[in-house]
Tab-separated table of C-alpha atoms in Angstrom:
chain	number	residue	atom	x	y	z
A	90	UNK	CA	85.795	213.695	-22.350
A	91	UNK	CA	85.809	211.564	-25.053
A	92	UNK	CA	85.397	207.941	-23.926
A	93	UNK	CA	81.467	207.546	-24.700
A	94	UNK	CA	82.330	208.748	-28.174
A	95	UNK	CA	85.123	206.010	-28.661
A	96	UNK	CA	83.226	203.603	-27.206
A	97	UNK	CA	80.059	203.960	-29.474
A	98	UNK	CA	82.379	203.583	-32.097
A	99	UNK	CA	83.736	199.917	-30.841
A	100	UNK	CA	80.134	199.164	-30.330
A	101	UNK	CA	78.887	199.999	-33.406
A	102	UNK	CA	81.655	197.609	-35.405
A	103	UNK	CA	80.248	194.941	-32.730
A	104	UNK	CA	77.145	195.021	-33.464
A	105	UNK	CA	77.794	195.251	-37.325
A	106	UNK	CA	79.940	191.606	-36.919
A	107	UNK	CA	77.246	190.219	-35.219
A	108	UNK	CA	74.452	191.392	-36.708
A	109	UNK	CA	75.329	192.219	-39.854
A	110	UNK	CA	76.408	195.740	-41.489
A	111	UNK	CA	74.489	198.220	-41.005
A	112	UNK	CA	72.646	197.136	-38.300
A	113	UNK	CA	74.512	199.155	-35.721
A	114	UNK	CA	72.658	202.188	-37.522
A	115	UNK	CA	69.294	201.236	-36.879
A	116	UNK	CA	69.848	200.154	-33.570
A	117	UNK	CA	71.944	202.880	-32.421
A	118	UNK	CA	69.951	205.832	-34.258
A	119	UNK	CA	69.716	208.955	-32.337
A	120	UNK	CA	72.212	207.377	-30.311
A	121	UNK	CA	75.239	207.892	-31.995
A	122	UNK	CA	75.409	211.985	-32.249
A	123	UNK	CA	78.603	212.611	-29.964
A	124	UNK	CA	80.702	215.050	-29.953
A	125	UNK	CA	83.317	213.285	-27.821
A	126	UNK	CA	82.621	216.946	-25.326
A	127	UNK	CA	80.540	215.106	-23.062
A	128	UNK	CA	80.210	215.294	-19.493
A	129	UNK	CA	80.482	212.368	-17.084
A	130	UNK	CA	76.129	213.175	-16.628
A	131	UNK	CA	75.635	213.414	-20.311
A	132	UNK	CA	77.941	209.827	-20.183
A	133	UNK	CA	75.804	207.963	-18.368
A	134	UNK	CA	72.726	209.499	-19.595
A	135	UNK	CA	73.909	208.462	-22.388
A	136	UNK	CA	74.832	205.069	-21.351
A	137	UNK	CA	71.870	204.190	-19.939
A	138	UNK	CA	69.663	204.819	-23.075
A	139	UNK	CA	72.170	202.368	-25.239
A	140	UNK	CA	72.073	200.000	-22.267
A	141	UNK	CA	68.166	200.096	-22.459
A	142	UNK	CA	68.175	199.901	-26.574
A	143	UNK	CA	70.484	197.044	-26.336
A	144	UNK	CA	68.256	194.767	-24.678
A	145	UNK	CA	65.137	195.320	-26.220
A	146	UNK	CA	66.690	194.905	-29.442
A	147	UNK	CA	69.353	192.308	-28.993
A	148	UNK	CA	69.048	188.603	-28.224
A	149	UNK	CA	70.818	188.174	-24.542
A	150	UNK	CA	73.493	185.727	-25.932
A	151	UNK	CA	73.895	187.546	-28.479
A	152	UNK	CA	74.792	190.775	-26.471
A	153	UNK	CA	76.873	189.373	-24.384
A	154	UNK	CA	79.336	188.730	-27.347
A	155	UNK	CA	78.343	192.494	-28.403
A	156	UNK	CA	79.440	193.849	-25.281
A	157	UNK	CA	82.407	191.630	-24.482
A	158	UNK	CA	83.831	192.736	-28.491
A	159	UNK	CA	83.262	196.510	-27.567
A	160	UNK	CA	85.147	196.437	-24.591
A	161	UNK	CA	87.458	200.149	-24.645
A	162	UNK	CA	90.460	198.206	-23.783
A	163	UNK	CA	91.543	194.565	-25.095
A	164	UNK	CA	94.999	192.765	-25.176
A	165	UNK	CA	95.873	190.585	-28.085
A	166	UNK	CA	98.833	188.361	-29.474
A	167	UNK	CA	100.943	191.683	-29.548
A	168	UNK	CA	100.392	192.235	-25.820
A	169	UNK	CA	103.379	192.393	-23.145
A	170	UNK	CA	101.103	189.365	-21.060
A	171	UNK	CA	102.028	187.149	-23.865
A	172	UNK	CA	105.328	187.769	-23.315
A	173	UNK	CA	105.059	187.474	-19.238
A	174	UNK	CA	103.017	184.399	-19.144
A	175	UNK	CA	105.311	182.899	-21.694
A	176	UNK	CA	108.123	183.690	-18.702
A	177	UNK	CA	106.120	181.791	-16.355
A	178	UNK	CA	104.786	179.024	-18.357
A	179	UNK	CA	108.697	178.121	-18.438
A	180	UNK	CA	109.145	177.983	-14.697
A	181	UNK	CA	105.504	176.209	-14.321
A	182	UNK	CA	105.280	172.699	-16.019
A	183	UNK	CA	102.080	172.220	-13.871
A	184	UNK	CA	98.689	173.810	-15.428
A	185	UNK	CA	97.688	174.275	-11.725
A	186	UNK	CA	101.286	175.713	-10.564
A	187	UNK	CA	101.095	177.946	-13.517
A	188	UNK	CA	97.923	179.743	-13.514
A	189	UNK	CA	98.513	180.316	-9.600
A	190	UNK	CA	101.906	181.783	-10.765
A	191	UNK	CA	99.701	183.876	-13.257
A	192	UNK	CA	96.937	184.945	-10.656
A	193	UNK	CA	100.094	185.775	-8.545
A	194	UNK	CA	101.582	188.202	-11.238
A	195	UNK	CA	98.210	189.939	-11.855
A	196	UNK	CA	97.683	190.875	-8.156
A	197	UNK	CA	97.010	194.619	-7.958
A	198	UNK	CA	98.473	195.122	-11.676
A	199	UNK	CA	95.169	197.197	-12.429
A	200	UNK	CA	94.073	195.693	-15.485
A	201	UNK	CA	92.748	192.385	-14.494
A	202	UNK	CA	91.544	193.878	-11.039
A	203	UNK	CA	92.566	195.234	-7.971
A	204	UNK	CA	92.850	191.975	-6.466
A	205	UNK	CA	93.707	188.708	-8.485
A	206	UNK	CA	93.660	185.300	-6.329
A	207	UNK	CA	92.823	181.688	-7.222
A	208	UNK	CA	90.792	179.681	-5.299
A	209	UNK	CA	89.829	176.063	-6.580
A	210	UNK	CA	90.622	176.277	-9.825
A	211	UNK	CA	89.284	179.584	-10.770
A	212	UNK	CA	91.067	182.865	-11.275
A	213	UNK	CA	88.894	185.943	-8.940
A	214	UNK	CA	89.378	189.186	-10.223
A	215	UNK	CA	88.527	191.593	-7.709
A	216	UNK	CA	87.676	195.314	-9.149
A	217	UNK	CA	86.352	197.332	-6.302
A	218	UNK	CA	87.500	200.913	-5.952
A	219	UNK	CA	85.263	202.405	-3.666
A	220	UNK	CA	81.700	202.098	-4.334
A	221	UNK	CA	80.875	203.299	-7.745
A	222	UNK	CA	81.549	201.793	-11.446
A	223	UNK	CA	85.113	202.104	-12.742
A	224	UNK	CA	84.112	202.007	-16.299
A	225	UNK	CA	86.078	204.879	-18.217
A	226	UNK	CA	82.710	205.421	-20.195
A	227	UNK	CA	80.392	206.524	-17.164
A	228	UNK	CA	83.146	206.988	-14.462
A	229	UNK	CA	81.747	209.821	-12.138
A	230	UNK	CA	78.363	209.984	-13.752
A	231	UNK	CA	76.665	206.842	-11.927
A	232	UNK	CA	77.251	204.881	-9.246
A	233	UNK	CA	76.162	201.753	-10.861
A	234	UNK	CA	75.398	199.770	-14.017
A	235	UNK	CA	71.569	199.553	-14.366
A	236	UNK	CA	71.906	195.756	-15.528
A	237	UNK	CA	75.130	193.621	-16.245
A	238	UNK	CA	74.942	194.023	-19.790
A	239	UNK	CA	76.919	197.003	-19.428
A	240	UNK	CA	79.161	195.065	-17.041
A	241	UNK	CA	79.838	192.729	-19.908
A	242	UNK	CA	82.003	194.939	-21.612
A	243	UNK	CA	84.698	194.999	-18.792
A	244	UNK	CA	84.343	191.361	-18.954
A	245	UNK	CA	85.482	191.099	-22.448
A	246	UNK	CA	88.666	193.494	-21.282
A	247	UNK	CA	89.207	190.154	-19.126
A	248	UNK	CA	88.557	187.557	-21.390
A	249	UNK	CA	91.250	189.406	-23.749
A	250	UNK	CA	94.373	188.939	-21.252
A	251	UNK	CA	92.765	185.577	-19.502
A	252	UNK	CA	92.338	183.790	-22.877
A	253	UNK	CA	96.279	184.193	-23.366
A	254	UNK	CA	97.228	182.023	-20.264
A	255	UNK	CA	96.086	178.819	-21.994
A	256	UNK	CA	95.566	179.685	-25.510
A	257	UNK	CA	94.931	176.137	-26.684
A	258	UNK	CA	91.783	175.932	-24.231
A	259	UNK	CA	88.244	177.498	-23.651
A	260	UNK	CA	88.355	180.407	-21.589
A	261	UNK	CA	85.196	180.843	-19.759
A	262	UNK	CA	84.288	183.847	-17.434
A	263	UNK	CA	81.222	184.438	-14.985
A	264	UNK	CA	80.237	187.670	-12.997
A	265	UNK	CA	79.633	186.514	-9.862
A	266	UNK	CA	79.352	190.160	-8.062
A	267	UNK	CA	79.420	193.746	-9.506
A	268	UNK	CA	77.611	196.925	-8.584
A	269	UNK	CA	74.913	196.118	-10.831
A	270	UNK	CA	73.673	193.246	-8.869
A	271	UNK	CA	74.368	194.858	-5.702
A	272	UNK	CA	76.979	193.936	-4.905
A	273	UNK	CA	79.875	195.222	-2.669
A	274	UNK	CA	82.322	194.261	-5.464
A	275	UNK	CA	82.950	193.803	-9.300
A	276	UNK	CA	83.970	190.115	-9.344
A	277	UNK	CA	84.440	187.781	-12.338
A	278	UNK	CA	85.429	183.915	-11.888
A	279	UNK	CA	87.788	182.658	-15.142
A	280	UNK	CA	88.545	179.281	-15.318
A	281	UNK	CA	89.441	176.882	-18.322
A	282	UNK	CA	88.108	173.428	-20.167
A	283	UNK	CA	90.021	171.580	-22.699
């Protein structure tokens, strides 16, 4: 298993844009000796220690945008959802007919969630698989973040594919559940300003 190895990677160029080169290094020292062999255990042990040297090191706005950049999987201008909400843009005039039409698409597609609804004006995406973290980093070797700063990096998965429904507008995204806060459900509310 390899994931925790990739993903200290990503994490390492996010902290380096916003921090500053080399900062990663210092922050991440001792931390950053994978082998990409690791078990889901040695994952989350892992995990847990960059988790905890994360916020006693980083300014909490700050490492939200840390975790959000080294999310393992992001979409970008080259993405198929580009493409598909391009397709429904043209049958949805309506900013409120379209991003129900978009919610509607994204329903059990896997990416944005298992479940994808909108309720007054916010998109709910809905991640629960059971009752443990889906993360590819820790999957199998916890149940549960410690804090939502780990959760942050699914959220910037999210933000990736949300921000292309309206690129011209501010995309903003809450967690309003996940295992980390105990809840029942991984849940994150998008929604959109001008």
């Amino acid at each position: 298993m390899d994931n925790a190895k990739k993903h200290c990677e990503k994490l390492k160029k996010s902290l380096d844009q916003y921090l500053g080169k080399g900062q990663a290094d210092k922050i991440l020292s001792g931390l950053d000796e994978l082998t990409g062999q690791e078990t889901p255990a040695q994952s989350a042990e892992w995990a847990m220690k960059v988790n905890e040297r994360l916020e006693n090191t980083v300014s909490p706005e700050i490492l939200i945008h840390v975790r959000e950049e080294s999310a393992c999987i992001k979409a970008n201008k080259y993405s198929p959802y580009v493409k598909y909400f391009k397709e429904i843009r043209e049958k949805y005039a309506e900013d409120e007919d379209y991003i129900k039409a978009v919610a509607e698409f994204l329903n059990g597609r896997g990416r944005c969630g298992k479940k994808v609804e909108y309720i007054n004006g916010k998109i709910y995406s809905h991640f629960s698989y059971g009752s443990s973290c889906v993360c590819y980093v820790i999957k199998g070797g916890w149940q549960k973040p410690p804090t939502t700063t780990w959760c942050r990096c699914c959220q910037g998965t999210l933000l990736s594919i949300y921000k292309l429904v309206f690129p011209d507008k501010i995309c903003h995204m809450d967690i309003v559940e996940t295992f980390a806060t105990e809840g029942s459900d991984c849940v994150f509310a998008t929604w959109y300003t001008n």
